[in-house]
GROMACS .gro file of C-alpha atoms in nm:
model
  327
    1UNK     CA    1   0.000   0.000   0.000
    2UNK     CA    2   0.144   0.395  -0.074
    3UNK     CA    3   0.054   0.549   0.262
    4UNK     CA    4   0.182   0.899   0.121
    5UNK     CA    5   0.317   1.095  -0.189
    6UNK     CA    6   0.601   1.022  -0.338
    7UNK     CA    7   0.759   0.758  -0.088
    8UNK     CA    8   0.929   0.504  -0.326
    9UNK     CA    9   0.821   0.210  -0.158
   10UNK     CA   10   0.489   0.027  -0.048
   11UNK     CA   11   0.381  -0.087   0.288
   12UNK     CA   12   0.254  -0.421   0.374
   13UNK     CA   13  -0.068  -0.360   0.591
   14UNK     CA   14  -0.375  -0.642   0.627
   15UNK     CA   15  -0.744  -0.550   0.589
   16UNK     CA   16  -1.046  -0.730   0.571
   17UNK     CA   17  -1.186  -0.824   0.192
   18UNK     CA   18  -1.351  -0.533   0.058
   19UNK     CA   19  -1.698  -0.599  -0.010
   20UNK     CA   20  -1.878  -0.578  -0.381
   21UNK     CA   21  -2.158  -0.284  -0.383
   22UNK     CA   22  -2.388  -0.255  -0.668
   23UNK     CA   23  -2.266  -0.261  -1.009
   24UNK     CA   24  -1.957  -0.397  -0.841
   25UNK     CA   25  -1.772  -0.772  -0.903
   26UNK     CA   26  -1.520  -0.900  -0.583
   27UNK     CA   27  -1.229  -1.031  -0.759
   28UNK     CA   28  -0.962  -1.303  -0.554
   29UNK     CA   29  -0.694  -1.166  -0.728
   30UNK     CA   30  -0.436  -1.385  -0.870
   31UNK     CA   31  -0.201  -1.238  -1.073
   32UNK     CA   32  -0.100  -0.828  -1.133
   33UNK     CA   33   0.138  -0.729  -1.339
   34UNK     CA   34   0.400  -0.387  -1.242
   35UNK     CA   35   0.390  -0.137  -1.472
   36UNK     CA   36   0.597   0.169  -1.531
   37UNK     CA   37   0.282   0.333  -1.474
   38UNK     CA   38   0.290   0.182  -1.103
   39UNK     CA   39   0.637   0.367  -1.085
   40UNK     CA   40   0.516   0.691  -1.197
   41UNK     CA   41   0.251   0.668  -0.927
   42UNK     CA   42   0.468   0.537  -0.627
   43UNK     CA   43   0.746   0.774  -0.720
   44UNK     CA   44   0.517   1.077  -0.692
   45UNK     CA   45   0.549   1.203  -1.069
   46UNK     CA   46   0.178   1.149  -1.120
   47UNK     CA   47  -0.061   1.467  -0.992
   48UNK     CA   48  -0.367   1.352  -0.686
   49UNK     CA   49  -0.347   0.982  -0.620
   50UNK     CA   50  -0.616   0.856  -0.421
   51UNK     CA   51  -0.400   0.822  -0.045
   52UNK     CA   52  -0.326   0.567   0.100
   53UNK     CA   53  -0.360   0.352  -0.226
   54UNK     CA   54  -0.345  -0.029  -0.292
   55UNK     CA   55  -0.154   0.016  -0.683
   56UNK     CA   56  -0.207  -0.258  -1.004
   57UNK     CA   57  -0.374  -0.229  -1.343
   58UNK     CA   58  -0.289  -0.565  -1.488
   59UNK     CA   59  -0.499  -0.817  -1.249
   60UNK     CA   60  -0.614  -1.136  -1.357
   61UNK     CA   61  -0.847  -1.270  -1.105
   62UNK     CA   62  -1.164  -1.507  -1.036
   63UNK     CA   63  -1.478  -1.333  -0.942
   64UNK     CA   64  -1.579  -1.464  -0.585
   65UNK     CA   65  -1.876  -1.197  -0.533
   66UNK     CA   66  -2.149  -1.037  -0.735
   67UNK     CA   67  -2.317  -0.682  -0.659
   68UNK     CA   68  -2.674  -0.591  -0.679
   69UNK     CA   69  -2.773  -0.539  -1.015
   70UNK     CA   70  -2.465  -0.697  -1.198
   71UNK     CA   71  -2.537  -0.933  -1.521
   72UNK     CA   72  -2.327  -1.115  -1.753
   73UNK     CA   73  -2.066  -1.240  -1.504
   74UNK     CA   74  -2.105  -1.540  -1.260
   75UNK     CA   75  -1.918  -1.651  -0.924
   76UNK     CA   76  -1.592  -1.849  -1.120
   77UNK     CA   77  -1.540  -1.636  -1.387
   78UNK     CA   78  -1.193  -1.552  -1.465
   79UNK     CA   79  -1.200  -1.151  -1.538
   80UNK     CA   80  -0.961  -0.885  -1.644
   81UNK     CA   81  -0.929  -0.518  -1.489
   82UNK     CA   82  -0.765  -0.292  -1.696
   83UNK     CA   83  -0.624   0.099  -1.635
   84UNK     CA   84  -0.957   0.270  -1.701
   85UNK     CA   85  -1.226   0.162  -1.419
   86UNK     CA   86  -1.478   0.468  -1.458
   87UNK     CA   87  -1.528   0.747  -1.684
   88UNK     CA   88  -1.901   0.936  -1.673
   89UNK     CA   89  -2.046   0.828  -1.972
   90UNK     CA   90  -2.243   1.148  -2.055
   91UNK     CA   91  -1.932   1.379  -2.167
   92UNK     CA   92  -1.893   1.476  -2.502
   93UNK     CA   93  -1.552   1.241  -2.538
   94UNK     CA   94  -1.747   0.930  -2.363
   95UNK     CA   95  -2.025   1.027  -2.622
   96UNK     CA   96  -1.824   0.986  -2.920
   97UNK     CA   97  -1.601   0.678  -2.811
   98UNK     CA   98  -1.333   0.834  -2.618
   99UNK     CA   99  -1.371   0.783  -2.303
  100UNK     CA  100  -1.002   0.757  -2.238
  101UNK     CA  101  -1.022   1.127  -2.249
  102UNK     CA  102  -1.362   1.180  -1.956
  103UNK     CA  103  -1.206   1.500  -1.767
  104UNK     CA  104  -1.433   1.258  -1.461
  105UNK     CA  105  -1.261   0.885  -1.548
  106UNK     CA  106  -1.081   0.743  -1.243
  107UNK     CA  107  -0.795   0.460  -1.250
  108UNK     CA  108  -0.724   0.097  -1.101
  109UNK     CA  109  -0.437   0.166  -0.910
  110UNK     CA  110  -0.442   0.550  -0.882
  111UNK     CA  111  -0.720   0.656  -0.822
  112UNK     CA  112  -0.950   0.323  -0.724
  113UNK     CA  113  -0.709   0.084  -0.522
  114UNK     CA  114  -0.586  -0.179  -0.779
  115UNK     CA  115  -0.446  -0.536  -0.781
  116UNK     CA  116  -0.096  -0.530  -0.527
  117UNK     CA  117  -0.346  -0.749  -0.289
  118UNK     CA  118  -0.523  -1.065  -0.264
  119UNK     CA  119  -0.890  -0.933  -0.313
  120UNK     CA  120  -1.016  -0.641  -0.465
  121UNK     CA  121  -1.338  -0.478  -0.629
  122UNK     CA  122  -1.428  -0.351  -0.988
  123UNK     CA  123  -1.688  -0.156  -1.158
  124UNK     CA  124  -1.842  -0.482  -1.330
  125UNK     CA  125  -1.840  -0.245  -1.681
  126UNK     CA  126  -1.497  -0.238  -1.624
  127UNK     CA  127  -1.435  -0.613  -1.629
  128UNK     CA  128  -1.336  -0.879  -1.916
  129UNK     CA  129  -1.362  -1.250  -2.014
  130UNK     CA  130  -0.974  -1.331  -2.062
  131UNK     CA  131  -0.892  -1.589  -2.302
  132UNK     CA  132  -0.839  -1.941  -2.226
  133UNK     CA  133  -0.551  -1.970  -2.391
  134UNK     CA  134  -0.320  -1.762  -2.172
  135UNK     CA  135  -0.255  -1.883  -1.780
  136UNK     CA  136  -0.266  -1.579  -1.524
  137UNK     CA  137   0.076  -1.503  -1.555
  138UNK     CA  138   0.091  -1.456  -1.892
  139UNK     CA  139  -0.247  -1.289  -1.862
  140UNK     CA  140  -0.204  -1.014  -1.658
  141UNK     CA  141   0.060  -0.795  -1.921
  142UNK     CA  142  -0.191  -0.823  -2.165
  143UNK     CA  143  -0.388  -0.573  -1.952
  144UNK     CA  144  -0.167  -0.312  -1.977
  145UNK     CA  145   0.120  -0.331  -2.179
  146UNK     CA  146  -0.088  -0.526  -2.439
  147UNK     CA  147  -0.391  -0.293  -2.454
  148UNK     CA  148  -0.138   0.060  -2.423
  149UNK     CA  149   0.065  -0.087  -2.665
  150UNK     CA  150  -0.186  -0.207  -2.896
  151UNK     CA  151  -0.398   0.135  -2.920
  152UNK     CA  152  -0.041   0.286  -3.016
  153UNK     CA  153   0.028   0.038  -3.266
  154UNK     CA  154  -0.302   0.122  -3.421
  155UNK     CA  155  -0.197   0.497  -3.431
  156UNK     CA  156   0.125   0.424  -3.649
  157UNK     CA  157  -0.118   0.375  -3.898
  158UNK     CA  158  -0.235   0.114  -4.155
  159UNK     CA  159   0.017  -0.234  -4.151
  160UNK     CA  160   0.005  -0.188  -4.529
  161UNK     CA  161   0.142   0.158  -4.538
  162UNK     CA  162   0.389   0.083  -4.209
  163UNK     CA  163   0.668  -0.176  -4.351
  164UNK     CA  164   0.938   0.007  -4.105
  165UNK     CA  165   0.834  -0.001  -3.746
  166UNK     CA  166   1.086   0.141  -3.460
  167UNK     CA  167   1.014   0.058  -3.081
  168UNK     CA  168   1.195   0.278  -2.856
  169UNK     CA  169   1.230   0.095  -2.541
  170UNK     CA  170   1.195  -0.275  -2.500
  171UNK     CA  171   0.988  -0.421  -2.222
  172UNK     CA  172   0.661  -0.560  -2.147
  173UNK     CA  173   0.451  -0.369  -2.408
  174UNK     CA  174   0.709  -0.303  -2.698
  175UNK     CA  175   0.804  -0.681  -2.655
  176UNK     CA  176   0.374  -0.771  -2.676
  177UNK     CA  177   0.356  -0.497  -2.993
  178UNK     CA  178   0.679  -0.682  -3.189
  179UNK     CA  179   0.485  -1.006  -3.196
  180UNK     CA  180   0.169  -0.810  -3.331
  181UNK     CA  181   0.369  -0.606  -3.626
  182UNK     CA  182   0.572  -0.925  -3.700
  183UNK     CA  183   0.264  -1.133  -3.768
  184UNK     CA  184   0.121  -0.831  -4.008
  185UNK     CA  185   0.424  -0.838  -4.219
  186UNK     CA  186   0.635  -0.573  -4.088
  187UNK     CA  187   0.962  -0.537  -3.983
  188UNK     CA  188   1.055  -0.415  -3.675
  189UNK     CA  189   1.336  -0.199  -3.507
  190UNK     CA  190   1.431  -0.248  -3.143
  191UNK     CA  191   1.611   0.029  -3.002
  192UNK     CA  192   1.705  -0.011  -2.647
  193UNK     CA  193   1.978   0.201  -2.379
  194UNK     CA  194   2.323   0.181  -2.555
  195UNK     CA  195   2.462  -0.086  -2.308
  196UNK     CA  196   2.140  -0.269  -2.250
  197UNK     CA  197   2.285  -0.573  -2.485
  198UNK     CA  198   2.073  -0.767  -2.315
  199UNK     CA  199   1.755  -0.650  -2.422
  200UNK     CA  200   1.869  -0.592  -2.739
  201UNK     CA  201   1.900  -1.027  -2.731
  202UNK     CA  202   1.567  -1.049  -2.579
  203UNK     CA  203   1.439  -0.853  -2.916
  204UNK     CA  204   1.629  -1.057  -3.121
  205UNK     CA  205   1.510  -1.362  -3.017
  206UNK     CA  206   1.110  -1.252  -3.102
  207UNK     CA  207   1.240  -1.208  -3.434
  208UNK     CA  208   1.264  -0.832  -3.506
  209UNK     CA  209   1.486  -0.720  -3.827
  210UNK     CA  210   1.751  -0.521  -3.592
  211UNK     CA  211   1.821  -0.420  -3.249
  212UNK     CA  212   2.076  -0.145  -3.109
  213UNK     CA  213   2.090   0.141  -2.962
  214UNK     CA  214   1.833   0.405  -2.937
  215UNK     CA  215   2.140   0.711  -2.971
  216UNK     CA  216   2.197   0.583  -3.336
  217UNK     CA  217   2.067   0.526  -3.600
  218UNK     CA  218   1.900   0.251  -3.734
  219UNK     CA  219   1.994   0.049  -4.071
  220UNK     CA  220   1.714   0.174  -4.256
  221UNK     CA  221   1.449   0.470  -4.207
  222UNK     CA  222   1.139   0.405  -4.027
  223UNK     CA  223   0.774   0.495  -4.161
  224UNK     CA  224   0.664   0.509  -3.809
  225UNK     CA  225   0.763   0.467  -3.411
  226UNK     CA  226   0.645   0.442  -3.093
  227UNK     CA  227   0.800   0.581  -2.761
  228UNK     CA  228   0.789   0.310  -2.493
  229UNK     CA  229   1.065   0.497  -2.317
  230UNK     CA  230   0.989   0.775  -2.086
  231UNK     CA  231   1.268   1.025  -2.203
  232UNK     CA  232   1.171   1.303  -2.377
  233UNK     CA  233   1.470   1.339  -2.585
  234UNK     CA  234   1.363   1.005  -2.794
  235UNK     CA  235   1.117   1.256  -2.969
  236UNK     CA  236   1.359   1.457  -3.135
  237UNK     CA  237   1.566   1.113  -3.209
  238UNK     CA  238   1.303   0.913  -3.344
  239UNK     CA  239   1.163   1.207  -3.588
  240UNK     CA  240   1.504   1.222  -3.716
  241UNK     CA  241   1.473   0.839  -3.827
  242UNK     CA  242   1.123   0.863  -3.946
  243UNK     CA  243   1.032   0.913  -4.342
  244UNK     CA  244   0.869   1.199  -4.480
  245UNK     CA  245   0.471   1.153  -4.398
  246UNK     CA  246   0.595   0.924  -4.047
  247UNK     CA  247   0.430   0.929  -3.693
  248UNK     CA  248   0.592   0.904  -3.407
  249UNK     CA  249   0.389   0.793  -3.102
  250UNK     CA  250   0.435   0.866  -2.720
  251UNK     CA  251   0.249   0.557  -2.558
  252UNK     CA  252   0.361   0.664  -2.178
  253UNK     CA  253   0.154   0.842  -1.955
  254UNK     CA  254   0.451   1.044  -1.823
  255UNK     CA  255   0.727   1.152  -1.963
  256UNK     CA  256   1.071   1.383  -1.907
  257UNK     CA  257   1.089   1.718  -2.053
  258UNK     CA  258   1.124   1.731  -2.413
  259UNK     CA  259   1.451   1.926  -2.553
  260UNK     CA  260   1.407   2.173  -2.816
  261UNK     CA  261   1.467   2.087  -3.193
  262UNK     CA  262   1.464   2.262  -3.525
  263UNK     CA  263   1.182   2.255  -3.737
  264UNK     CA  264   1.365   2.033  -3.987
  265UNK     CA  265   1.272   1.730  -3.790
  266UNK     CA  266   0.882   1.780  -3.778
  267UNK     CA  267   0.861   1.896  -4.144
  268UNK     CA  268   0.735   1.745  -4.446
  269UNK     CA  269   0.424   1.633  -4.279
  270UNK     CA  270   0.577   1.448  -4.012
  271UNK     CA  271   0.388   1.405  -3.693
  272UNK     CA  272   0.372   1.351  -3.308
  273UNK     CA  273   0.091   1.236  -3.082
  274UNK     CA  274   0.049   1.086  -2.770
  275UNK     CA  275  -0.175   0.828  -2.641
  276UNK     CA  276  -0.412   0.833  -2.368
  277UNK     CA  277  -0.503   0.526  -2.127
  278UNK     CA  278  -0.735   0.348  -2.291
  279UNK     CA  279  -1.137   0.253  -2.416
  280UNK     CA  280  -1.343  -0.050  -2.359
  281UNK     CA  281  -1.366  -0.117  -2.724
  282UNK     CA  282  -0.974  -0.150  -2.713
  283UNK     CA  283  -0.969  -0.405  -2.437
  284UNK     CA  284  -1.243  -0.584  -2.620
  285UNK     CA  285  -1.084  -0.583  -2.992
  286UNK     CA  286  -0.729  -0.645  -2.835
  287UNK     CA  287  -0.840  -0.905  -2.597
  288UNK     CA  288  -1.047  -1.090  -2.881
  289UNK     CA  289  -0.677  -1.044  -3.147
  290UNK     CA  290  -0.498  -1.197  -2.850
  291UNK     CA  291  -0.777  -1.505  -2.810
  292UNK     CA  292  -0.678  -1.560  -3.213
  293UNK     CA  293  -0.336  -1.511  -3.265
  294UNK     CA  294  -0.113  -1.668  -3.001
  295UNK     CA  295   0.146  -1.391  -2.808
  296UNK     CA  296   0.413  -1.535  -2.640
  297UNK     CA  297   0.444  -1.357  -2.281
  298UNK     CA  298   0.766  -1.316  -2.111
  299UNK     CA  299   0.660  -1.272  -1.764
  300UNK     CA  300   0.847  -1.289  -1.414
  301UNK     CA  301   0.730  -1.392  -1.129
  302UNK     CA  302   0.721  -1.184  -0.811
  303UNK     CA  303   0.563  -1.306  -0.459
  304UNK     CA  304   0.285  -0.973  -0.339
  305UNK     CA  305   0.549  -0.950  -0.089
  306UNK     CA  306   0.811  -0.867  -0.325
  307UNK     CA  307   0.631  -0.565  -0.471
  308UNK     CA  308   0.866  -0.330  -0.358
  309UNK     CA  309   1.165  -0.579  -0.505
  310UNK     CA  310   1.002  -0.601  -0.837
  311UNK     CA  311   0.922  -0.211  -0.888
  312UNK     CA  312   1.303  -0.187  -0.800
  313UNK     CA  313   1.413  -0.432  -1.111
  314UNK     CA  314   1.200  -0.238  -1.292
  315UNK     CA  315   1.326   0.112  -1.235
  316UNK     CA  316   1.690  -0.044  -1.275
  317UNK     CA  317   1.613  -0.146  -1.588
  318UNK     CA  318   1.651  -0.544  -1.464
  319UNK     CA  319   1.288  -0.664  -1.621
  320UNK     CA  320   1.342  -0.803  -1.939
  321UNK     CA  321   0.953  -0.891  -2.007
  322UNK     CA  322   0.672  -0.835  -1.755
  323UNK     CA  323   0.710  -0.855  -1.396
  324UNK     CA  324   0.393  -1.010  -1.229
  325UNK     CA  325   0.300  -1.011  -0.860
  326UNK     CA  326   0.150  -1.342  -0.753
  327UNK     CA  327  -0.049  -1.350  -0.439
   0.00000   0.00000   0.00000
């Protein structure tokens, strides 16, 4: 649990099981992934977290409660509870699809406590059949870093037009969106810290065309990229490798300062965007791709005790994969 802002570190503290209100499902949680985002919340560098706060946004867990009024979901079901766990639903961005953008949404793990426990509740609209095919470890990246990852693959633009794709920064989500491109045809760049040879292995062995380091350049010019990485200076870097016409997409939800560049770089219709935590129709659509074609999940294993161990490896740079709490 984060007992105050900006500490670092989590506290172990035991409560009784929450209890599922109307419109609400109980989940025994049995898998949660760690997330950057998880960082960016415990090391303070997110605005108003809901304090003290149980973190998680990639839980995987069986549904051992049912509120008043819930349908579609039975005691047994294995469910899925993503980043986004409310937005209004009578904005004008949840009116036309993007409710990702509700100025009113709240968050598993930030602002709604999330899945560093062994029980936990969920708006039941904010809940998903997983597929079968995946056990809960391998399940619970898929919740994150496969649904952030896939809405910013979709942003590159069409596969057809795409034949050049650059991840900057290879961990859970770039190493979930390599599999994706790969399987559409393209060919994909792995760009990683200069020293971080070991990553760079790790993306060679999913297959991509080329891995090095992100301070270069790569072999041949990209038609599009996406920004895994949360350094600011990869903008400037990866417009300089992208074509005429190329996107480059930001898929973190926080990110260093961005140095200046010259115009140069953004010209000839070049462009930058950024994406924004996600929609139920992504889960759904991604969740159904990943039912159909087969991702291989790299995933670590981390006892709920270890959470503060895990979110260590990950802000060293250690994780090469997912890391996933298992209560």
């Amino acid at each position: 649990m984060l007992t105050r802002l900006g500490a670092g570190t989590l506290e172990a503290h035991e409560r009784e099981p929450p209890t599922a209100r109307r419109g609400e499902l109980r989940v025994n949680v049995r898998a949660c992934g760690v997330c950057r985002t998880d960082l960016h919340v415990v090391d303070g560098e997110l605005p108003h977290p809901e304090i003290p706060l149980i973190p998680g946004h990639e839980i995987v867990g069986i549904v051992d409660q049912i509120g008043d009024g819930v349908a579609g979901f039975r005691v047994g079901d294995r469910v899925g509870i993503p980043w986004l766990g409310y937005s209004c639903g009578e904005c004008r961005y949840c009116r036309s699809g993007r409710e990702n953008l509700c100025p009113d949404a709240r968050f598993t793990g930030y602002q709604i406590d999330g899945g560093y426990t062994d029980s936990t509740v969920v708006d039941a609209r904010y809940a998903f059949k997983l597929p079968e095919a995946y056990q809960d470890l391998e399940a619970a990246p898929l919740l994150c870093a496969g649904l952030i990852g896939f809405r910013a693959y979709r942003l590159t633009g069409r596969p057809d037009a795409v034949r050049r794709l650059g991840l900057y920064g290879f961990g859970a989500a770039a190493h979930i969106v390599a599999q994706i491109a790969r399987r559409q045809g393209q060919e994909v760049y792995a760009f990683t810290s200069p020293e971080d040879h070991e990553a760079q292995e790790f993306a060679r062995g999913l297959g991509v065309t080329w891995a090095g380091s992100s301070d270069g350049p790569p072999p041949d010019p990209l038609d599009a990229a996406i920004i895994f990485a949360p350094v600011g200076r990869l903008i400037p870097e990866a417009l300089a490798r992208v074509v005429p016409g190329g996107v480059v997409v930001c898929a973190g939800i926080h990110m260093s300062d961005v140095p200046s560049f010259p115009y140069r770089l953004l010209w000839q219709e070049r462009s930058v965007r950024s994406v924004a935590n996600l929609t139920r129709e992504d889960a759904r659509n991604f969740l159904e791709l990943a039912g159909r074609v087969p991702i291989e999940i790299r995933a670590i294993p981390y006892d709920l005790l270890e959470a503060n161990r895990a979110l260590g490896d990950l802000r060293g740079g250690r994780v090469k994969g997912a890391a996933v709490l298992v209560p």
